[in-house]
PDB file of C-alpha atoms and ligand atoms in Angstrom:
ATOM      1  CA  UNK A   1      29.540  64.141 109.015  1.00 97.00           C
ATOM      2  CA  UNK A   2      31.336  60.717 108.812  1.00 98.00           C
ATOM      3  CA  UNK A   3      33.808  60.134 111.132  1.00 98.00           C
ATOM      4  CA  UNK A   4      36.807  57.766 111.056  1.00 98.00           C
ATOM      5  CA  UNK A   5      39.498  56.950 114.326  1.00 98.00           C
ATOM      6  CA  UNK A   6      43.015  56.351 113.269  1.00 97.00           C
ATOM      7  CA  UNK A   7      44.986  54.684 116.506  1.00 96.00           C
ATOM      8  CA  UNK A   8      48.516  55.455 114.581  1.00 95.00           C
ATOM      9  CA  UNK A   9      49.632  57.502 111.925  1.00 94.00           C
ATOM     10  CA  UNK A  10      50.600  54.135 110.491  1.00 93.00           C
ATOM     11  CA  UNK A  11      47.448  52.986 109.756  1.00 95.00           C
ATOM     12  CA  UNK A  12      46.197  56.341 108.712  1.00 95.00           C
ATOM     13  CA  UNK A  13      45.658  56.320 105.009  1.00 95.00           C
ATOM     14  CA  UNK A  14      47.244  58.307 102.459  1.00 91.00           C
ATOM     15  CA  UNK A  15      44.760  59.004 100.389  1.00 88.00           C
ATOM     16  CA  UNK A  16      41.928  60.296  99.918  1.00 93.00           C
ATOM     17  CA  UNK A  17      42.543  62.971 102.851  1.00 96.00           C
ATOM     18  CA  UNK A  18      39.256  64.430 104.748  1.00 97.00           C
ATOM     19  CA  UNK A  19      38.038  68.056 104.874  1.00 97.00           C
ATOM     20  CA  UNK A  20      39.153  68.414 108.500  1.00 98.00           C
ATOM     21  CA  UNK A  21      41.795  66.316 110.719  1.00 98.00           C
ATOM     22  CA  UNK A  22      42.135  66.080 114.360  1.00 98.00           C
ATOM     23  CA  UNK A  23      45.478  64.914 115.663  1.00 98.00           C
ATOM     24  CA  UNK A  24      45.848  63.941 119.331  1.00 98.00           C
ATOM     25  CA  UNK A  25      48.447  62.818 121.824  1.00 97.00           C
ATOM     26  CA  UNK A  26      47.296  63.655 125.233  1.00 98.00           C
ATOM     27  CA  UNK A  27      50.559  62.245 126.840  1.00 97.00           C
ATOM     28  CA  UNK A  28      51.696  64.874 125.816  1.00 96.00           C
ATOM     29  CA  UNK A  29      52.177  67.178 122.741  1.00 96.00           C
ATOM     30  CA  UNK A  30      48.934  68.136 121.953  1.00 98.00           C
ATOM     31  CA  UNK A  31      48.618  68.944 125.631  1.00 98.00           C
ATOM     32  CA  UNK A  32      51.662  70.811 125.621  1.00 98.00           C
ATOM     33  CA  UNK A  33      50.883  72.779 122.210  1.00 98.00           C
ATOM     34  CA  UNK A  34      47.169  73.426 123.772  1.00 98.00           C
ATOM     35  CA  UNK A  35      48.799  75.004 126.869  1.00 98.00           C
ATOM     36  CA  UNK A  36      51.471  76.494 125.487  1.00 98.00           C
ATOM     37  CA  UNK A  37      49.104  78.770 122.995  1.00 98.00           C
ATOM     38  CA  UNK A  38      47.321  79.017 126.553  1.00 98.00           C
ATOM     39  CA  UNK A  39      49.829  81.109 127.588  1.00 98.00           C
ATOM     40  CA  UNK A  40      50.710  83.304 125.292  1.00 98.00           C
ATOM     41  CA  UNK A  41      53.068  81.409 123.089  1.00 98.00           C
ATOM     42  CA  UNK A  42      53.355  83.069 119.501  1.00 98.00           C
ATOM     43  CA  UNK A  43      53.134  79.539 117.558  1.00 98.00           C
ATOM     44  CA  UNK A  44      53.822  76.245 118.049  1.00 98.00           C
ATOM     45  CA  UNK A  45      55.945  74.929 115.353  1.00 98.00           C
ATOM     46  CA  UNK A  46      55.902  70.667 114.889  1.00 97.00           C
ATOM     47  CA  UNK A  47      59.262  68.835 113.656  1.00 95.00           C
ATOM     48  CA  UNK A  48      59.228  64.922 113.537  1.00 91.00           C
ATOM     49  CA  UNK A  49      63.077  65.540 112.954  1.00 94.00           C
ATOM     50  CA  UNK A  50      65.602  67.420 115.117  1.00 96.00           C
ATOM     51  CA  UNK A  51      68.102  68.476 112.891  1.00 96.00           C
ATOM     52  CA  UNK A  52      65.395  69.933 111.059  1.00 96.00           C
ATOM     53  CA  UNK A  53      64.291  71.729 113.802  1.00 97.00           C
ATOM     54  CA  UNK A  54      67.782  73.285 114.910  1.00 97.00           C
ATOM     55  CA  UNK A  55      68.397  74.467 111.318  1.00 96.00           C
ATOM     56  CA  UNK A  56      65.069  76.031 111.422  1.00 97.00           C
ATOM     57  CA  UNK A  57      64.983  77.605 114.687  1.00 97.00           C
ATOM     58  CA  UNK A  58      68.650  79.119 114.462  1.00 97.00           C
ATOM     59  CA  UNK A  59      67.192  81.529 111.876  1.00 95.00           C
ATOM     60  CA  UNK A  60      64.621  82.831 114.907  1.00 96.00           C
ATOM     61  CA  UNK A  61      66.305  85.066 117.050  1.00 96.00           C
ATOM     62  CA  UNK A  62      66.937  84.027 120.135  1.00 95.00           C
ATOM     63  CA  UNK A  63      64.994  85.778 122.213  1.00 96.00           C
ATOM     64  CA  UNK A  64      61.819  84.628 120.491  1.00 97.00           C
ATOM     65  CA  UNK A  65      62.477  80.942 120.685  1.00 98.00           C
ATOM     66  CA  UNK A  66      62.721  77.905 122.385  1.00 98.00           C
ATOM     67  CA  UNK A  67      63.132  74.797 121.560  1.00 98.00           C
ATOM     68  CA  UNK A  68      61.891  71.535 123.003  1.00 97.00           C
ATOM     69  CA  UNK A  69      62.530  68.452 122.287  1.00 96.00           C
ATOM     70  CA  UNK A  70      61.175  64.551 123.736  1.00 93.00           C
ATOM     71  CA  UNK A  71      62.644  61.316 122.786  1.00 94.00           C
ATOM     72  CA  UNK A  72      61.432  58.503 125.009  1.00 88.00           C
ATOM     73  CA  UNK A  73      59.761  61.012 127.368  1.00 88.00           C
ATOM     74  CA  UNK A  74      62.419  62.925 128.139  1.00 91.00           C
ATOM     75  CA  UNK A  75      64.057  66.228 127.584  1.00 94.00           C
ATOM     76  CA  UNK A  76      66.283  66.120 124.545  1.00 96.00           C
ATOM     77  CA  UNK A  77      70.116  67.179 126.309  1.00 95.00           C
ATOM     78  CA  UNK A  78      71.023  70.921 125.110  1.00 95.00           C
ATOM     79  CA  UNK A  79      67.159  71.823 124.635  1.00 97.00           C
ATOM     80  CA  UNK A  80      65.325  74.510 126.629  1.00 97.00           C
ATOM     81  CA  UNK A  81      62.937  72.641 127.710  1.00 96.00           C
ATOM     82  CA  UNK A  82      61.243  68.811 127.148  1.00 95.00           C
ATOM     83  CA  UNK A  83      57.634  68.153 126.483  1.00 96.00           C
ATOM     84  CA  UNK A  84      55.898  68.821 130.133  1.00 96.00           C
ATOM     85  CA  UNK A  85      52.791  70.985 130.120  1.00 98.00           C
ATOM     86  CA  UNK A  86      53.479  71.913 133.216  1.00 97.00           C
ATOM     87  CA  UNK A  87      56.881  73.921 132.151  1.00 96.00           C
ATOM     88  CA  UNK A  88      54.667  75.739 130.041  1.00 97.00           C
ATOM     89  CA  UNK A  89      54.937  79.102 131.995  1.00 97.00           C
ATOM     90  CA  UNK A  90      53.562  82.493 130.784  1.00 98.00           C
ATOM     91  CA  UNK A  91      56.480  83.917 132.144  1.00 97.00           C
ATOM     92  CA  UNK A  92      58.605  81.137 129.759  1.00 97.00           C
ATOM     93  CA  UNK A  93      56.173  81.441 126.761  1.00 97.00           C
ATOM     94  CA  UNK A  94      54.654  84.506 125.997  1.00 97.00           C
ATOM     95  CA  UNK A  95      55.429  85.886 123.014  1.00 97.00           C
ATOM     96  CA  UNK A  96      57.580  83.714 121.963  1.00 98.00           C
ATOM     97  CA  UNK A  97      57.900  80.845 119.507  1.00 98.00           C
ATOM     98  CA  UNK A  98      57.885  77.107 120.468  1.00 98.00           C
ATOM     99  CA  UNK A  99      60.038  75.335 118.791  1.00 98.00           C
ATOM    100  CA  UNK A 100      58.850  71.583 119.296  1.00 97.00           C
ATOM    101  CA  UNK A 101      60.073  67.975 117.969  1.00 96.00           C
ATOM    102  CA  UNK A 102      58.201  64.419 120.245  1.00 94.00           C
ATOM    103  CA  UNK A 103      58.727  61.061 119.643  1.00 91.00           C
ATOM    104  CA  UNK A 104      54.794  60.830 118.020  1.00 92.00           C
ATOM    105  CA  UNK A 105      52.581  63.678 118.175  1.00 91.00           C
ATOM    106  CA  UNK A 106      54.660  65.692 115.803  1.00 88.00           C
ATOM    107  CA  UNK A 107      54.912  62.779 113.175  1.00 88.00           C
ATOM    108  CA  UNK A 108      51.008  62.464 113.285  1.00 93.00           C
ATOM    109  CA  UNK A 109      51.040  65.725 113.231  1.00 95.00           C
ATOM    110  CA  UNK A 110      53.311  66.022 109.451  1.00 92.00           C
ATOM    111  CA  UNK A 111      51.103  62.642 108.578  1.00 92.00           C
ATOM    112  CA  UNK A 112      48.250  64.588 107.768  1.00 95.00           C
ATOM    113  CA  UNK A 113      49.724  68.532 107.212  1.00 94.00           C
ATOM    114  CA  UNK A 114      47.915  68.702 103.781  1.00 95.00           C
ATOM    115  CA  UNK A 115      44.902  68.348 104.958  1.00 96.00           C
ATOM    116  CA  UNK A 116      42.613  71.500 103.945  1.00 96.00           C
ATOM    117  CA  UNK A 117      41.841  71.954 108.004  1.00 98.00           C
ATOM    118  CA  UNK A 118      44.148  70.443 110.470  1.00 98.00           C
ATOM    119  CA  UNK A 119      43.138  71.090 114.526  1.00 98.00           C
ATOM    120  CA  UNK A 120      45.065  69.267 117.038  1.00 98.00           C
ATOM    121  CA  UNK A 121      42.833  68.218 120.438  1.00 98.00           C
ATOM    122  CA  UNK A 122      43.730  66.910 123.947  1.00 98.00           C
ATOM    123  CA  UNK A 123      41.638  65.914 126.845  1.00 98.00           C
ATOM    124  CA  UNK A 124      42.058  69.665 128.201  1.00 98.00           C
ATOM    125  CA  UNK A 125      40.935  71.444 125.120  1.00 98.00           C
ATOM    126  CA  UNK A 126      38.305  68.775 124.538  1.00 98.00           C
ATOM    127  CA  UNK A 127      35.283  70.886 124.260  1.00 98.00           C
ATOM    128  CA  UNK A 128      37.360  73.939 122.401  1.00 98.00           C
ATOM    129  CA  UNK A 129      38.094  71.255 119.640  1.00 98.00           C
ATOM    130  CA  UNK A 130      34.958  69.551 119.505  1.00 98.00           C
ATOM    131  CA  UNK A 131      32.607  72.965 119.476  1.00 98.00           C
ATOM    132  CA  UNK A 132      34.886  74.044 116.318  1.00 98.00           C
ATOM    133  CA  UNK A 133      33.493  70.545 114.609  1.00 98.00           C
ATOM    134  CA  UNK A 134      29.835  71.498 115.723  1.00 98.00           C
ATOM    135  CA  UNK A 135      30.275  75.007 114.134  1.00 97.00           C
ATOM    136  CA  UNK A 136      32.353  73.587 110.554  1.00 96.00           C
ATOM    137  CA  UNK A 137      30.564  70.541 110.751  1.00 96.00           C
ATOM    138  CA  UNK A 138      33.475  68.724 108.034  1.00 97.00           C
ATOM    139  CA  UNK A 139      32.028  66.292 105.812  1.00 97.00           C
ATOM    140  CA  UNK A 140      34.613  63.809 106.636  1.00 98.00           C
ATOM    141  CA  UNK A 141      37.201  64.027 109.578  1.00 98.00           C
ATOM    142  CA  UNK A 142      39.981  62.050 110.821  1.00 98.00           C
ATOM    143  CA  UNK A 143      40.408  61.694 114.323  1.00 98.00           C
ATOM    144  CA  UNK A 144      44.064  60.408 114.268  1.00 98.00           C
ATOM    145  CA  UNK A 145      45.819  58.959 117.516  1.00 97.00           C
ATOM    146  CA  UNK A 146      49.534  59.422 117.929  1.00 96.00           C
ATOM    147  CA  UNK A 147      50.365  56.038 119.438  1.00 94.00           C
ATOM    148  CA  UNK A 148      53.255  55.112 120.981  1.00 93.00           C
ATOM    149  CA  UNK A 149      56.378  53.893 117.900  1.00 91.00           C
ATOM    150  CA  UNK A 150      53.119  52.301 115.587  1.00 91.00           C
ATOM    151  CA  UNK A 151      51.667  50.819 118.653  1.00 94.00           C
ATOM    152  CA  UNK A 152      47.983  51.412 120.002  1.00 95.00           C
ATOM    153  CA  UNK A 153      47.639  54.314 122.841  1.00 96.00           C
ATOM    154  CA  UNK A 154      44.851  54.060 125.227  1.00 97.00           C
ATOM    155  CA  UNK A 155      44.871  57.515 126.028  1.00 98.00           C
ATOM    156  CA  UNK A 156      44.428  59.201 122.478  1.00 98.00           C
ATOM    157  CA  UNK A 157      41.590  56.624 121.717  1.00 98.00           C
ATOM    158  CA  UNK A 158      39.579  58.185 125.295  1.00 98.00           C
ATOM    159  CA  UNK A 159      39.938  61.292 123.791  1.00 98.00           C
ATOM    160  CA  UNK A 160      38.647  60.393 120.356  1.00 98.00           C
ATOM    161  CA  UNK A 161      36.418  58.417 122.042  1.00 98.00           C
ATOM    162  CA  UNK A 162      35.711  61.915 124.464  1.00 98.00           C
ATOM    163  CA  UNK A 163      35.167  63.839 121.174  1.00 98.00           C
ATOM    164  CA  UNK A 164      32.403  61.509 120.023  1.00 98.00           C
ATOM    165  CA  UNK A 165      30.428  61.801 122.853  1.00 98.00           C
ATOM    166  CA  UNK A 166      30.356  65.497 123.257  1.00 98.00           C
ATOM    167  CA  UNK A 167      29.284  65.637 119.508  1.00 98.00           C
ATOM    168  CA  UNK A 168      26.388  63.145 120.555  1.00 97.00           C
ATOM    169  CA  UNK A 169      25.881  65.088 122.986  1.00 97.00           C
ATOM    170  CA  UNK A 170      25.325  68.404 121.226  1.00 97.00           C
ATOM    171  CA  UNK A 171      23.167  66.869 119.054  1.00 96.00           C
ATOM    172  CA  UNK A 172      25.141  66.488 115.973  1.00 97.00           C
ATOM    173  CA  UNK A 173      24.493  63.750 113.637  1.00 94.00           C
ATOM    174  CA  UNK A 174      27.253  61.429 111.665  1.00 97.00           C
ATOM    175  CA  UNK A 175      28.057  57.902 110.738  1.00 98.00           C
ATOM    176  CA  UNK A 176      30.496  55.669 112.155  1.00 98.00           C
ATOM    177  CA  UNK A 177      33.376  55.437 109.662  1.00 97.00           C
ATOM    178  CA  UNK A 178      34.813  52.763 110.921  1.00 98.00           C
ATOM    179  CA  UNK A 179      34.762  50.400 113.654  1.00 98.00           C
ATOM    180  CA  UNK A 180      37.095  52.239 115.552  1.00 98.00           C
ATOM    181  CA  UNK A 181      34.462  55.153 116.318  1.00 98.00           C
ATOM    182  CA  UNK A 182      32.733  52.657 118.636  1.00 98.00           C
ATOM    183  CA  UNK A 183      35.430  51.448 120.098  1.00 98.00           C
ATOM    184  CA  UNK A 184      36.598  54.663 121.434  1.00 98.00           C
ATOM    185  CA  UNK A 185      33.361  55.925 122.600  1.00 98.00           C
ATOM    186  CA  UNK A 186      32.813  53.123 124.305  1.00 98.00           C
ATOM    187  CA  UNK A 187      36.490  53.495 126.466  1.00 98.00           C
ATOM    188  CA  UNK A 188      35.390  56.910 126.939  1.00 98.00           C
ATOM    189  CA  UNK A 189      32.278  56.058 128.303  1.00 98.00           C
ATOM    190  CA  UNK A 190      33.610  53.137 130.846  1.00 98.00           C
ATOM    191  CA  UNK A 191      36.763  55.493 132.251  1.00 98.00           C
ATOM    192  CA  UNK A 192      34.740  59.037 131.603  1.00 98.00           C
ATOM    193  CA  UNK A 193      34.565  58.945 135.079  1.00 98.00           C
ATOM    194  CA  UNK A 194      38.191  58.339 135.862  1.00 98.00           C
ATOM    195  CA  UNK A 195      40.361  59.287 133.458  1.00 98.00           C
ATOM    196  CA  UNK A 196      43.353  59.411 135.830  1.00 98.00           C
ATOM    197  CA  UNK A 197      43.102  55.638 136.530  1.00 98.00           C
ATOM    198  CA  UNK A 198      43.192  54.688 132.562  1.00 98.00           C
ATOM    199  CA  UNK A 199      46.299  57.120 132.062  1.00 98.00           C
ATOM    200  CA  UNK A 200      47.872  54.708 135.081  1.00 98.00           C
ATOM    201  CA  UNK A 201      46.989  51.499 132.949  1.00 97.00           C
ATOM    202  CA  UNK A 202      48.173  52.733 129.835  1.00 97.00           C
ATOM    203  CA  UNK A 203      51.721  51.676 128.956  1.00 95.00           C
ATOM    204  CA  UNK A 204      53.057  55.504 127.966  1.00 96.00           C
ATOM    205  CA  UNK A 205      51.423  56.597 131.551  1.00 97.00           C
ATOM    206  CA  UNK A 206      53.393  54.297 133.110  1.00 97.00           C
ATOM    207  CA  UNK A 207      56.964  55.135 130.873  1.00 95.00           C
ATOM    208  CA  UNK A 208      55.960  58.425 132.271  1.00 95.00           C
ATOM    209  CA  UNK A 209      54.985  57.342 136.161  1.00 97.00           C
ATOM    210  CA  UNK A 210      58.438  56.050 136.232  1.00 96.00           C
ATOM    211  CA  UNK A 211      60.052  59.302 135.003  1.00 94.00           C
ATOM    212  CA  UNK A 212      58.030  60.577 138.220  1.00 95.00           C
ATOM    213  CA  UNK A 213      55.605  62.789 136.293  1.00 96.00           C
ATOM    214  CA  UNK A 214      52.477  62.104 137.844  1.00 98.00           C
ATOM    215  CA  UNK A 215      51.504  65.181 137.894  1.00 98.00           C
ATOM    216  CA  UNK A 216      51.754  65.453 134.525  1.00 98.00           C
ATOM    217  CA  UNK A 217      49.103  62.972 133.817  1.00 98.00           C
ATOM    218  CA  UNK A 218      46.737  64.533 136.202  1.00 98.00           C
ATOM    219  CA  UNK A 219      46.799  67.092 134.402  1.00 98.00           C
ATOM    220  CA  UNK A 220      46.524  65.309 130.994  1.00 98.00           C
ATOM    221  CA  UNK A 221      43.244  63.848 132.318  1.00 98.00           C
ATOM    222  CA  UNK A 222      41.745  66.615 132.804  1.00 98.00           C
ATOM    223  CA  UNK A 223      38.642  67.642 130.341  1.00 98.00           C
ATOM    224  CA  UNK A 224      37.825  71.070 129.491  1.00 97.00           C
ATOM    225  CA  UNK A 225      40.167  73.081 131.106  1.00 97.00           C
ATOM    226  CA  UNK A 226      41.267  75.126 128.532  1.00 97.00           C
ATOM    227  CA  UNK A 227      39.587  77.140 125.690  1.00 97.00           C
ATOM    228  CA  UNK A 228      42.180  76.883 123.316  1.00 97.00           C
ATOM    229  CA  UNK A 229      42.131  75.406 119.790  1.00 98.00           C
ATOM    230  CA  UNK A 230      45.460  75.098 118.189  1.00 98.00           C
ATOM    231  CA  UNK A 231      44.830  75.136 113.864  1.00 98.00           C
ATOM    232  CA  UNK A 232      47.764  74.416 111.658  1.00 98.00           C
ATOM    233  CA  UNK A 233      47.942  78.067 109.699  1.00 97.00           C
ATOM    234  CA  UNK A 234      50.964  76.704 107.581  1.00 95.00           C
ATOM    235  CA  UNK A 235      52.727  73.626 107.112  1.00 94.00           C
ATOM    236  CA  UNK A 236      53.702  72.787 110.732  1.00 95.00           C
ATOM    237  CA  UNK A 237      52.695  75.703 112.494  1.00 97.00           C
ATOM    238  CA  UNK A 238      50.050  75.940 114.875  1.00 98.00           C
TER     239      UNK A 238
HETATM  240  O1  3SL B 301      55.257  60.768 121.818  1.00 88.97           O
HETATM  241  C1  3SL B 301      55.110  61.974 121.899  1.00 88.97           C
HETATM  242  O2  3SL B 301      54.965  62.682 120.947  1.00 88.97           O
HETATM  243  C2  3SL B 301      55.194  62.592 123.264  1.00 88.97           C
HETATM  244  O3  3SL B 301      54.076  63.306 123.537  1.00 88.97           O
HETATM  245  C3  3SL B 301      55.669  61.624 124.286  1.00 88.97           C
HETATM  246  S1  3SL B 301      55.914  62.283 125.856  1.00 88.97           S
HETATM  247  O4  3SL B 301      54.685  62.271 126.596  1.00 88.97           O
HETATM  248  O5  3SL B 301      56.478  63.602 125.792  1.00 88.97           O
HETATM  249  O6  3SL B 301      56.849  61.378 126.528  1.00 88.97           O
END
């Protein structure tokens, strides 16, 4: 396996794209699609654009649906609900479909939507996302950071970084793509231990610390929690 980190869908390549892709922005929509599939939502559908969301989700009847939508970390006015993991309710969810536009998981998520397998991975379904890896072993594979508007996000590089290790540590082999590889296993390996504290450092945990969702990150940080492994089934749709 050769593995390459992406911080941004900016400097993701275009071309050529790798057998499997890993998309991740643990503050928070890959959190939020993880735990919404948790419990008991029907899909997860991605938008990087609103109005493309609206005119797809008025075709869903209502009962099945909700929409959310984030811009700057917060709820989108007229939406059902914004991007907290934490709203994500059985009661809310189940069987229903979520409906779901963020400022920049769901554009790294539409980055890479060709790719032939397409997994999206947050610090709580670390181990769900990396034991699918050990089991397909891909012969190339993107782990792609959302980043915060282009810029470099501390958190989704701890999780690559967190995805690494447990791959080390199961005992599979692959090569280092890029420098970036060592980079985030080495941020995982100095904050492993307190994952919290880098969330608090990191400029989108602190947008969100002053939105008062503290809780949020706590539960961001969080490894392993949840045995769920959200893979993109048609354009978009998780
Ligand atoms: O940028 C994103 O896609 C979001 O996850 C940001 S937020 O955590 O909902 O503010």
């Amino acid at each position: 396996m050769e593995i390459f980190v992406y911080h941004t869908p900016e400097l993701t390549p275009d071309q050529p794209l790798p057998d499997c892709a890993v998309v991740i922005d643990v503050l928070r929509a890959t959190t939020t699609i993880a735990t919404a599939l948790k419990v008991g939502a029907e899909a997860v559908q991605v938008f990087s654009s609103l109005n493309d969301l609206l005119a797809t989700s008025a075709a869903w009847p209502e009962e099945k649906r909700l929409r959310a939508g984030e811009r700057g970390g917060a709820m989108v006015e007229g939406y059902d609900l914004g991007n907290s993991p934490l709203d994500c309710t059985p009661e809310l969810m189940m069987g229903k479909r979520l409906f779901l536009s963020t400022t920049n998981g769901t554009r790294a998520l539409q980055r890479v939507e060709n790719c032939p397998q397409l997994i999206t991975a947050s610090l709580v379904n670390r181990g769900a996302a990396a034991d699918y890896l050990v089991k397909n072993q891909p012969k190339t594979l993107w782990l792609l950071g959302s980043g915060w508007e282009g810029g470099y996000s501390l958190e989704d590089t701890v999780c690559a970084g967190a995805i690494a290790a447990y791959l080390t540590e199961k005992g599979v082999e692959f090569t280092k793509g890029n420098d970036e590889v060592t980079a985030a296993l080495s941020l995982y390996r100095q904050w492993q231990d307190n994952l919290l504290g880098l969330f608090e450092l990191a400029s989108h945990g602190q947008r969100l610390l002053k939105l008062d969702r503290l809780d949020d990150l706590r539960y961001c940080a969080t490894e392993d929690l949840i045995d769920i492994l959200p893979k993109q089934v048609s354009p978009g749709v998780l």
